[in-house]
Coordinates of C-alpha atoms and ligand atoms in Angstrom, one line a residue:
X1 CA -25.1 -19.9 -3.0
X2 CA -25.0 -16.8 -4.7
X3 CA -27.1 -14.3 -3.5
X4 CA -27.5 -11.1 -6.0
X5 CA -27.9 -7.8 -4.3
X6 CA -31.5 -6.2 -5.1
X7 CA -30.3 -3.7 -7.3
X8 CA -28.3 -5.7 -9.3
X9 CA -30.9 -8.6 -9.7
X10 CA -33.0 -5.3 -10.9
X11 CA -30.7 -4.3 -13.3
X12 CA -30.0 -7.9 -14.6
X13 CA -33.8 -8.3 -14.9
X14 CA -34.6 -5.5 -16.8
X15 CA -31.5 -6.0 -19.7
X16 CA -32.7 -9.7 -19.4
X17 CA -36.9 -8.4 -19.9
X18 CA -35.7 -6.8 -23.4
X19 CA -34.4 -9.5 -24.7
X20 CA -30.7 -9.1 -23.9
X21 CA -28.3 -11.3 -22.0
X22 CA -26.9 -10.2 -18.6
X23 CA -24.9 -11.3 -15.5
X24 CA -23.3 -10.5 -12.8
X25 CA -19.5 -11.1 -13.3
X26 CA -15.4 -11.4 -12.2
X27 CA -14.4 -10.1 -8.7
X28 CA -18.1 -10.1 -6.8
X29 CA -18.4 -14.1 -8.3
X30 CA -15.4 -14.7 -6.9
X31 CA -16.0 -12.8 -3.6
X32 CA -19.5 -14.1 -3.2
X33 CA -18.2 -17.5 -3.4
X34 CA -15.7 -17.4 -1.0
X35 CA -18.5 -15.7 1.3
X36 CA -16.9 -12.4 1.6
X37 CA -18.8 -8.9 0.9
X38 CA -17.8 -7.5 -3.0
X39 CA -16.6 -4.4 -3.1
X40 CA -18.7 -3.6 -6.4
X41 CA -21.1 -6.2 -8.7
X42 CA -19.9 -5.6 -12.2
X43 CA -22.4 -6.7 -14.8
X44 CA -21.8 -8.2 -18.0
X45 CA -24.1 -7.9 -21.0
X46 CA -24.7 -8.4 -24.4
X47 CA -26.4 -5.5 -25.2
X48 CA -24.7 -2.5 -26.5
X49 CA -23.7 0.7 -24.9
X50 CA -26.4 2.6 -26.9
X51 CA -29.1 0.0 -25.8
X52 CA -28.1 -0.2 -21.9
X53 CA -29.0 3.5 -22.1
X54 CA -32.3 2.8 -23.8
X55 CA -33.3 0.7 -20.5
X56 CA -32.1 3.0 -17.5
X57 CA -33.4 6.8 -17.3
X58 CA -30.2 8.1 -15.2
X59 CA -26.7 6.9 -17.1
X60 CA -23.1 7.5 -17.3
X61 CA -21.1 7.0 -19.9
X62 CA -17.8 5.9 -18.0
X63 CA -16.0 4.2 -20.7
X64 CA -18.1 3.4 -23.5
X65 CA -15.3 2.9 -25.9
X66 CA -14.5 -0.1 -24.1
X67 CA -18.7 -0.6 -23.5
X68 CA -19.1 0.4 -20.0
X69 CA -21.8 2.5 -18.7
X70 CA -22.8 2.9 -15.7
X71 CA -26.2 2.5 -14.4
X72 CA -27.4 4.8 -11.4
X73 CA -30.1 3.5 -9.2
X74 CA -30.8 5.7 -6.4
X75 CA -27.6 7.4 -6.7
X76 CA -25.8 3.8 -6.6
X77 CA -23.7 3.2 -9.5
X78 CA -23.4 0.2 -11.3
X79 CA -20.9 -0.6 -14.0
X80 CA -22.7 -2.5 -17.2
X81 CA -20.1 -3.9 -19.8
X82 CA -21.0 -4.9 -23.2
X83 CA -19.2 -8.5 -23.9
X84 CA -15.9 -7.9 -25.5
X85 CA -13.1 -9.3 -26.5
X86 CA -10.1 -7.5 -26.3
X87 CA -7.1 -6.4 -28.5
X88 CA -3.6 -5.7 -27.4
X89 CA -3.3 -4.0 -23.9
X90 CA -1.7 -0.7 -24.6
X91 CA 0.0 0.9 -21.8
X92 CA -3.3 2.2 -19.7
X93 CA -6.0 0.5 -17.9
X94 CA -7.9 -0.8 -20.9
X95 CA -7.5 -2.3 -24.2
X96 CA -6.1 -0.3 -27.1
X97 CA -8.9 -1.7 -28.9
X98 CA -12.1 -3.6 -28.2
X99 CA -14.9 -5.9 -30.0
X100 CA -17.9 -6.3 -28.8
X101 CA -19.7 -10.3 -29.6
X102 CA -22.2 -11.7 -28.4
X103 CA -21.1 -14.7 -26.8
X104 CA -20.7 -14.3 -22.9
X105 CA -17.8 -17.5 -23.4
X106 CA -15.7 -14.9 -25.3
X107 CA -16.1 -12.3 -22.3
X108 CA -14.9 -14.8 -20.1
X109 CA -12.1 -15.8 -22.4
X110 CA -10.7 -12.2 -22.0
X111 CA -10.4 -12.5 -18.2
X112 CA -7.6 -12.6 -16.1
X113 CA -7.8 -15.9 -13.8
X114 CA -10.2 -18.4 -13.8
X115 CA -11.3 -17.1 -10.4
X116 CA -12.3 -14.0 -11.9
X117 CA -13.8 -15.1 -15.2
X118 CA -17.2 -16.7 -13.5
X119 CA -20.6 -15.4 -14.1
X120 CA -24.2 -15.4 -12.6
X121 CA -27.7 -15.1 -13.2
X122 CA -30.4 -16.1 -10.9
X123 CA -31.7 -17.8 -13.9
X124 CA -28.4 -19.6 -15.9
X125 CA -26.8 -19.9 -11.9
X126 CA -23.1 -19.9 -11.9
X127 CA -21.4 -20.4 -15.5
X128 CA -18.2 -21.7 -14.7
X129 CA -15.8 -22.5 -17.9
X130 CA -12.8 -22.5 -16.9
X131 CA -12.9 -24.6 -13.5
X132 CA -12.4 -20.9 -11.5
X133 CA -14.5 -22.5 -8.2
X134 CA -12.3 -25.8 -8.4
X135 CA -9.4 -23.4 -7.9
X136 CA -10.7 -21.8 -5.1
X137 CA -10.7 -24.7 -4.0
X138 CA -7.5 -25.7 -4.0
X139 CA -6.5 -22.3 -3.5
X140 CA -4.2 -21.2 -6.7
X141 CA -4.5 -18.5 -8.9
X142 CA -4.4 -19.9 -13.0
X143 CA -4.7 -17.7 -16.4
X144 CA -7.4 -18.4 -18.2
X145 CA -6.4 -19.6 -21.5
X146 CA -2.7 -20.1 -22.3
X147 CA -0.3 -18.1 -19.4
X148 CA 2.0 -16.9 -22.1
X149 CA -0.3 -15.6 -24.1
X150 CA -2.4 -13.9 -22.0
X151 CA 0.7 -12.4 -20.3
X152 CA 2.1 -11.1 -23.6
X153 CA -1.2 -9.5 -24.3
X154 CA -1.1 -8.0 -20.8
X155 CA 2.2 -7.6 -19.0
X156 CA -0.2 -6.2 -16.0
X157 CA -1.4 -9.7 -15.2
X158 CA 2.0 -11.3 -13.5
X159 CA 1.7 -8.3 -10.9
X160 CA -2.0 -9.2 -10.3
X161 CA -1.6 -12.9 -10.0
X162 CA 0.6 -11.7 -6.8
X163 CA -1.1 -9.2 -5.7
X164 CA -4.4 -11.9 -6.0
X165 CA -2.2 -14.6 -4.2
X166 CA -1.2 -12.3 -1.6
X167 CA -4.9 -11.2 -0.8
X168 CA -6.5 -14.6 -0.9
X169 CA -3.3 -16.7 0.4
X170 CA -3.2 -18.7 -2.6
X171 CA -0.5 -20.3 -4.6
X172 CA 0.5 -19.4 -8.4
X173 CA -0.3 -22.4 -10.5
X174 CA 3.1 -23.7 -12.1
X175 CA 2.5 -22.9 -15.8
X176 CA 1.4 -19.5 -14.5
X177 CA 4.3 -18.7 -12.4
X178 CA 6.4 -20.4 -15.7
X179 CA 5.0 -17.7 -17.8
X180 CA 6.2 -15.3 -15.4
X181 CA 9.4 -16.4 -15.5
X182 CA 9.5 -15.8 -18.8
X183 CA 7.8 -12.9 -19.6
X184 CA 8.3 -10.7 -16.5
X185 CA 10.6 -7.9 -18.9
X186 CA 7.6 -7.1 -20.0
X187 CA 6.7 -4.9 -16.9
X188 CA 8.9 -2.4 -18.0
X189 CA 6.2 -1.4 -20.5
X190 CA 3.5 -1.3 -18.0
X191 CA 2.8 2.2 -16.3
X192 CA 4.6 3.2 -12.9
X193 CA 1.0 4.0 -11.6
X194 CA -0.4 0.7 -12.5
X195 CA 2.3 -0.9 -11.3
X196 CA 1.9 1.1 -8.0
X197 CA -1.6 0.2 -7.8
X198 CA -1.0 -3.2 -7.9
X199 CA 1.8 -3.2 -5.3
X200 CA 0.0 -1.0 -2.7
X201 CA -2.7 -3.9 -3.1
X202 CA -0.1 -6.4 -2.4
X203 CA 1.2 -4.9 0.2
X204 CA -1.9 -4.0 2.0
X205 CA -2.9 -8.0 1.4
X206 CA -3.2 -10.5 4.5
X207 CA 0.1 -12.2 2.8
X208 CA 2.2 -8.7 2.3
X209 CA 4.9 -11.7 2.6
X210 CA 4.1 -13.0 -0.9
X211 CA 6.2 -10.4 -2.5
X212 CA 8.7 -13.5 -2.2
X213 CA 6.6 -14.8 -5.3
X214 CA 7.1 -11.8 -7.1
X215 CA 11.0 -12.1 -6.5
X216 CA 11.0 -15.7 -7.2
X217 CA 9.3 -15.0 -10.7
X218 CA 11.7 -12.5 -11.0
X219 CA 8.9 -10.0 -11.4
X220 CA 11.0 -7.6 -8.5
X221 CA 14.2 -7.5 -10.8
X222 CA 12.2 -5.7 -12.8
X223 CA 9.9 -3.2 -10.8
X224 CA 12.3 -3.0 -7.4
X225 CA 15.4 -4.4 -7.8
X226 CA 16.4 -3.1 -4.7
X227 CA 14.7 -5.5 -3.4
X228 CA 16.4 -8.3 -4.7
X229 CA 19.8 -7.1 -3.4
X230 CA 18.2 -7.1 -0.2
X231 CA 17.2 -10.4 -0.5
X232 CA 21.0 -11.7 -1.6
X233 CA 21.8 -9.7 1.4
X234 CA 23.1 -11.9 4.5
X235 CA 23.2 -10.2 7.8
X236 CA 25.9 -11.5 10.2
X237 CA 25.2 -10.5 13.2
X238 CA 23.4 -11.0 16.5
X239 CA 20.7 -8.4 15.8
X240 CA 19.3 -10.5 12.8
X241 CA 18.2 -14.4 11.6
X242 CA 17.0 -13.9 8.1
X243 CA 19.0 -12.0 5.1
X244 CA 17.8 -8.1 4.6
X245 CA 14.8 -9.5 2.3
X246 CA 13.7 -11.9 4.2
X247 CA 13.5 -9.2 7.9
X248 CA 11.9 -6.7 5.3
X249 CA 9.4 -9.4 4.8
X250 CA 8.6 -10.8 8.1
X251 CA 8.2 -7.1 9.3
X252 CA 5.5 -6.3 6.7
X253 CA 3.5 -9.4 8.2
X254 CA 4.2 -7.7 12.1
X255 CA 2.4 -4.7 10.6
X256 CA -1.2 -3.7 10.7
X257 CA -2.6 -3.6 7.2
X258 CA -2.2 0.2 6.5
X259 CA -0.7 1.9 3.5
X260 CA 2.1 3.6 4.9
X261 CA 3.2 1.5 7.6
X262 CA 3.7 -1.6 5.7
X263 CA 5.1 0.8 2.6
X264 CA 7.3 1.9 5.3
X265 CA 8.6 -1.7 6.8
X266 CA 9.1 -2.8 2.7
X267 CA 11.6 0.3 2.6
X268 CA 13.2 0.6 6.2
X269 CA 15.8 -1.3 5.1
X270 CA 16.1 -1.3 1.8
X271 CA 19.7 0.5 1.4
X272 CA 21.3 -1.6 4.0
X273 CA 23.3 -3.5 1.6
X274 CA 25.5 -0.6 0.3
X275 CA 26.0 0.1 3.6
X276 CA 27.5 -3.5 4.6
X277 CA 30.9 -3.4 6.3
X278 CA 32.8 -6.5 8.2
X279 CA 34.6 -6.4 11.3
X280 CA 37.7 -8.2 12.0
X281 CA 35.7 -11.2 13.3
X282 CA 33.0 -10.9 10.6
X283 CA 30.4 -9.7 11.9
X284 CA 28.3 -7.2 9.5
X285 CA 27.6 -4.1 10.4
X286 CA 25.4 -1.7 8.3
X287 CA 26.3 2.3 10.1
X288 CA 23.8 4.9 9.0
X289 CA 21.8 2.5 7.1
X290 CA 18.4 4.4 7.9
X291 CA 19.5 7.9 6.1
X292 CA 20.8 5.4 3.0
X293 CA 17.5 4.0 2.9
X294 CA 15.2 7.1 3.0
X295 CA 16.9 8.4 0.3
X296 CA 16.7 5.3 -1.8
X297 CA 13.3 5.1 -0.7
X298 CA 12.2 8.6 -1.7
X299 CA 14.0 7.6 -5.2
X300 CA 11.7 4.4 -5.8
X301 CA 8.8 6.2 -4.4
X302 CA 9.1 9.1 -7.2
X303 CA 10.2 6.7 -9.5
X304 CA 6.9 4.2 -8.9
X305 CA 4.7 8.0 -9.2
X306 CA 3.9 8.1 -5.7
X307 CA 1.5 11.5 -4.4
X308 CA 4.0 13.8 -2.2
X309 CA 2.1 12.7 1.2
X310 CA 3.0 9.4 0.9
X311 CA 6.9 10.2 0.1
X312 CA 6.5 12.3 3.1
X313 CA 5.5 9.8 5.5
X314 CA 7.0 7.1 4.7
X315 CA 10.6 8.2 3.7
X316 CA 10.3 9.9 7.5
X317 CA 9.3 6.4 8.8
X318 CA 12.3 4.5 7.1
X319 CA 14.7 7.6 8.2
X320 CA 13.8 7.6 11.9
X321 CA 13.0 4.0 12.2
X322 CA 16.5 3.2 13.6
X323 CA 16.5 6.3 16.4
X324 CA 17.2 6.3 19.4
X325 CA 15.0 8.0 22.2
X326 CA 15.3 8.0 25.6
X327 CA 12.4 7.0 27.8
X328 CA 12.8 10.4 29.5
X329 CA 10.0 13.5 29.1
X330 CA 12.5 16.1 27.5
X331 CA 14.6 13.8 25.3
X332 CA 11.1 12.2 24.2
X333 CA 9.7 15.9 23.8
X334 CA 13.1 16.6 21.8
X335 CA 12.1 13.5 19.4
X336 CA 8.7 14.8 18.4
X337 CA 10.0 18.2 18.0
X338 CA 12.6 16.5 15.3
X339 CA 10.5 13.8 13.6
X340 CA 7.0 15.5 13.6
X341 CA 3.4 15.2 15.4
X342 CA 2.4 13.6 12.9
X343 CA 4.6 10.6 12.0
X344 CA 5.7 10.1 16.0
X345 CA 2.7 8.1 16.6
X346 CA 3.4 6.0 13.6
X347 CA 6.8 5.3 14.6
X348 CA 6.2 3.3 17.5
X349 CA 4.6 0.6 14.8
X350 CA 6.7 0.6 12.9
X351 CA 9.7 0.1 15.4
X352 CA 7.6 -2.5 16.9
X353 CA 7.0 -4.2 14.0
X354 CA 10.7 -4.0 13.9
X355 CA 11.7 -5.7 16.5
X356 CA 8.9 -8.6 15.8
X357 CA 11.0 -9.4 12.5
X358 CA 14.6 -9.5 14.6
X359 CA 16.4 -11.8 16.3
X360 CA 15.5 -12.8 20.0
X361 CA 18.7 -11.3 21.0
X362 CA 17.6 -8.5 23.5
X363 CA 14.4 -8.1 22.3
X364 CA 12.5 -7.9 25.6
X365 CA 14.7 -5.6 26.8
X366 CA 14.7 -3.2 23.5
X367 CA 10.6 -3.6 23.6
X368 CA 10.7 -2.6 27.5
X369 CA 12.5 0.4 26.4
X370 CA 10.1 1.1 23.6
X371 CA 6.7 0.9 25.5
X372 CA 9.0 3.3 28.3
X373 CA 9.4 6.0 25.2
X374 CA 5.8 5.2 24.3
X375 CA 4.3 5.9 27.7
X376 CA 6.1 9.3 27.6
X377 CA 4.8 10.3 24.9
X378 CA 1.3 9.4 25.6
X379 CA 2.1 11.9 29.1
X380 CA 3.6 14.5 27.2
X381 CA 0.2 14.7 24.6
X382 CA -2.2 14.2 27.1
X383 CA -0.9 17.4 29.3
X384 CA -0.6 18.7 25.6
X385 CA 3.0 20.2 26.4
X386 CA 4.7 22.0 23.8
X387 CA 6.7 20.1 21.0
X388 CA 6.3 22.6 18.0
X389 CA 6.1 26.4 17.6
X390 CA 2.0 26.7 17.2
X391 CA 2.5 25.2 21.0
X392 CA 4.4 28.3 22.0
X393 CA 2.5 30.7 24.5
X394 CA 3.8 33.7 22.2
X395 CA 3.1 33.8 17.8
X396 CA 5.3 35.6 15.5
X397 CA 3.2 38.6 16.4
X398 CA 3.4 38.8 19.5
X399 CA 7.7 39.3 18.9
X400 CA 6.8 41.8 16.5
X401 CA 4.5 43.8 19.0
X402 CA 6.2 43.3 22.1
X403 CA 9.6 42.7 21.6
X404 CA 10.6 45.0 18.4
X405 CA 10.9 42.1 16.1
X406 CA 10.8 42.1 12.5
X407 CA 9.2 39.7 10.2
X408 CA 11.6 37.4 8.3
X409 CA 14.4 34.9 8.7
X410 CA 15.3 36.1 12.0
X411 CA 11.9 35.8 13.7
X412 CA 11.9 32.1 12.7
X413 CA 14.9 31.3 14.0
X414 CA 13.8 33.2 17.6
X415 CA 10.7 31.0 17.7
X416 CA 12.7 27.8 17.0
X417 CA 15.5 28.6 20.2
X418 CA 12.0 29.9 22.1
X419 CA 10.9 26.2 21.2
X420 CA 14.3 25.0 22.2
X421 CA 13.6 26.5 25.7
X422 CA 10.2 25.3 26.5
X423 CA 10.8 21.7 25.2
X424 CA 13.7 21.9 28.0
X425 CA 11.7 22.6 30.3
X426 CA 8.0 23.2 29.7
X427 CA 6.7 25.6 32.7
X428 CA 8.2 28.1 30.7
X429 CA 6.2 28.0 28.1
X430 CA 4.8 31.6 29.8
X431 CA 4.4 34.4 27.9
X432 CA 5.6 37.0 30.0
X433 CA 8.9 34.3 30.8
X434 CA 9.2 33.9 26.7
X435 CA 9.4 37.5 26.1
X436 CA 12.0 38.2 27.9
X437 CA 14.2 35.4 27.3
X438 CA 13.6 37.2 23.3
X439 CA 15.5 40.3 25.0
X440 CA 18.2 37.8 26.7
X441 CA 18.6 35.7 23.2
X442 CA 18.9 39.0 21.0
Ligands
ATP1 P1 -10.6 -6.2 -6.9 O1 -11.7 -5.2 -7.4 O2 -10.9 -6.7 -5.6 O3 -9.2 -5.6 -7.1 P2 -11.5 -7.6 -9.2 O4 -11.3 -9.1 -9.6 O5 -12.8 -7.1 -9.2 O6 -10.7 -7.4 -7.9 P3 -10.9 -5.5 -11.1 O7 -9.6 -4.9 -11.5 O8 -11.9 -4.7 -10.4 O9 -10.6 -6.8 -10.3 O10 -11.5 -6.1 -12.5 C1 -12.8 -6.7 -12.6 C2 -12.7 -8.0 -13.5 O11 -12.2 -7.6 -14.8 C3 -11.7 -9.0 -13.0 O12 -12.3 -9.9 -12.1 C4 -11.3 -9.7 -14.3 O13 -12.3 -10.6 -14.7 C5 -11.3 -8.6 -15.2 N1 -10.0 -7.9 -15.4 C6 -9.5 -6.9 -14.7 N2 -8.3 -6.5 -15.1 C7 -7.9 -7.4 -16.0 C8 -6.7 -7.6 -16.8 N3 -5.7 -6.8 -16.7 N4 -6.8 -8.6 -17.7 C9 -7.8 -9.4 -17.8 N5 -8.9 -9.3 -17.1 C10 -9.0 -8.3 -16.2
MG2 MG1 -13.4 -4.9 -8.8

């Protein structure tokens, strides 16, 4: 059963020892119940703000306009939330407005899914309205209340009843997925950065592939419709068996559960419909599709209010994922040089991953040719050879003190042909040998 965490039961006790209600509530229920670790233990209550901070000497008020404070124990920090119902979402993480009551049914009532509107007390045990442990159960993720409803007061909610189906495997209960069919315009209110909150969480989920959900509620026609041309998108050709939506799926599954590779593998592909040409036979062929992509990427990216790193990475992953390297130390060294240390490594997963989500058709002989390129690399890093100018045996300074240089555009350019040189052949990467190839060059 339910086994409360000492600090929480200690916090639950004391609200409980003056004569208030409290319990612990939403995601840890759910969690605990399906035997996995929570990642917090929010706590419910039915006292007010003001007298949560009469009971606990060391308080923060987090949100207290929407009655949360939270509760420090040993530097630990609990969230405690007044029972409330809500008003109208605005567009933000909270309510525009909130009530408080003091009936923990109305709390629940305001919750999301049944799985997420149970509580606990070690006393009350597991207060279960809504039938939220009969659904795990049978594994589907239902609103709480009438889906329409609580969709219209929440837009938010369709994009968490995938992400939630996508990290517990579940289905969407068929008046829930209804609603969404109905209502999913209304995500155009909702902020890019929820919405990429909620996305990253799907895709990071065990079921990244569940994303077909979101396009079957229509919910992608409104936040990526890229995507849905991608998924409308056959692909005639030996290379391929699914459409472009259905690869871009598949590969997200082939990848390990990290933000940008599987941001990557939903993009690598994601311009390859206006790319689409037909032979004479009809076979489809989709030339320069990567370099279409990354820049369609890097426009959904900015457009979804991604941070500058992640743009970085993966619009490099999506433009390079398609490149060809020989398995040989100086076109390999060449590669690195041109892509960058630091998203090299990630490439090989994401080419990979790839080829998982392809066709048979000469796949063993591509993935030979892959771990070929791969063990190269790993040579070339572990002798530390030179693929970038901080590798070079001679700094800017150096062609400013020995070889009469002067700082600006023209020093950069002689350290990018000196790089040239050494990635050709790296026992030249000598700084008596590199200073005078800067005389020969001038
Ligand atoms: P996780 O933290 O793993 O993403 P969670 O269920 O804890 O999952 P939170 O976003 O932390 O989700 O929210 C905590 C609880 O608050 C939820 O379990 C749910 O009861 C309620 N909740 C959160 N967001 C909403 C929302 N948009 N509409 C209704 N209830 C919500
Ligand atoms: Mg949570």
């Amino acid at each position: 059963m339910i086994q409360l965490p000492e600090k929480v039961r200690r916090i639950i006790n004391t609200i409980m020892e003056a004569g208030y209600e409290a319990y612990a509530v939403g995601g840890c229920i759910r969690d605990s119940i399906l035997g996995r670790e929570p990642d917090d233990w929010d706590i419910t209550t039915s006292a007010t703000p003001g007298q949560v901070k009469e009971l606990f000497s060391h308080t923060i008020d987090t949100g207290i306009q929407h009655g949360t404070v939270t509760v420090m124990l040993e530097r630990e920090g609990f969230e405690v939330t007044t029972y409330r119902i809500d008003g109208k979402y605005e567009d933000g993480r909270h309510p525009k407005e909130v009530t408080f009551t003091p009936s923990l049914l109305e709390d629940l009532k305001r919750r999301d899914f049944t799985i997420n509107a149970m509580a606990y007390n070690d006393e009350a045990g597991l207060v279960d309205v809504f039938g939220g442990e009969d659904d795990i159960k049978r594994k589907v993720i239902r609103c709480v209340g009438e889906p329409k409803e609580r969709f219209g007061e929440d837009a938010l909610r369709m994009m968490r009843a995938v992400r939630f189906s996508g990290q517990l495997g579940y289905e969407i209960e068929v008046n829930t997925s209804k609603a969404i069919r109905e209502l999913n315009h209304n995500l155009i209110q909702v902020s890019a950065e929820r919405i990429q909150m909620e996305l990253v969480k799907l895709a990071m989920s065990p079921h990244p592939e569940n994303l077909r959900l979101a396009y079957e509620t229509g919910i992608t026609q409104v936040i990526l419709p890229e995507f849905d041309v991608c998924m409308k998108t056959e692909q005639k050709n030996p290379h391929h068996c699914y459409t472009v939506g259905e690869h871009i799926l598949k590969s997200m599954e082939e990848i390990k559960p990290e933000k940008m590779l599987r941001l990557a593998m939903l993009f690598h592909d994601i311009g390859k419909p206006k790319t689409l040409t037909l032979d004479e036979k009809g076979v489809h062929h989709f030339h320069g599709h990567p370099a279409v992509s990354a820049k369609m990427a890097r426009g959904i990216l900015k457009r979804l209010k991604f941070d500058n790193q992640t743009i970085y990475f993966v619009t490099n992953l999506v433009k390079y994922h398609d490149y060809n390297i020989k398995p040989e130390p100086m076109y390999v060294r060449r590669a690195i040089m041109k892509i960058g240390e630091d998203i090299f490594p990630l490439l090989f997963e994401v080419k990979a991953a790839d080829l998982r989500a392809q066709s048979t058709y000469m796949r063993r002989e591509k993935e030979e040719k892959l771990k070929n390129v791969y063990e190269v690399y790993q040579q070339i890093i572990s002798e530390r050879q030179c693929v970038s100018i901080k590798d070079l045996a001679v700094t800017g300074k150096d062609l400013m003190e020995e070889a009469g240089m002067q700082a600006g555009p023209e020093l950069g350019k002689m350290l990018n042909r000196l790089l040239d040189f050494v990635v050709e052949d790296p026992s030249r990467n000598e700084r008596e040998i590199l200073l005078k190839a800067v005389k020969e060059f001038k």
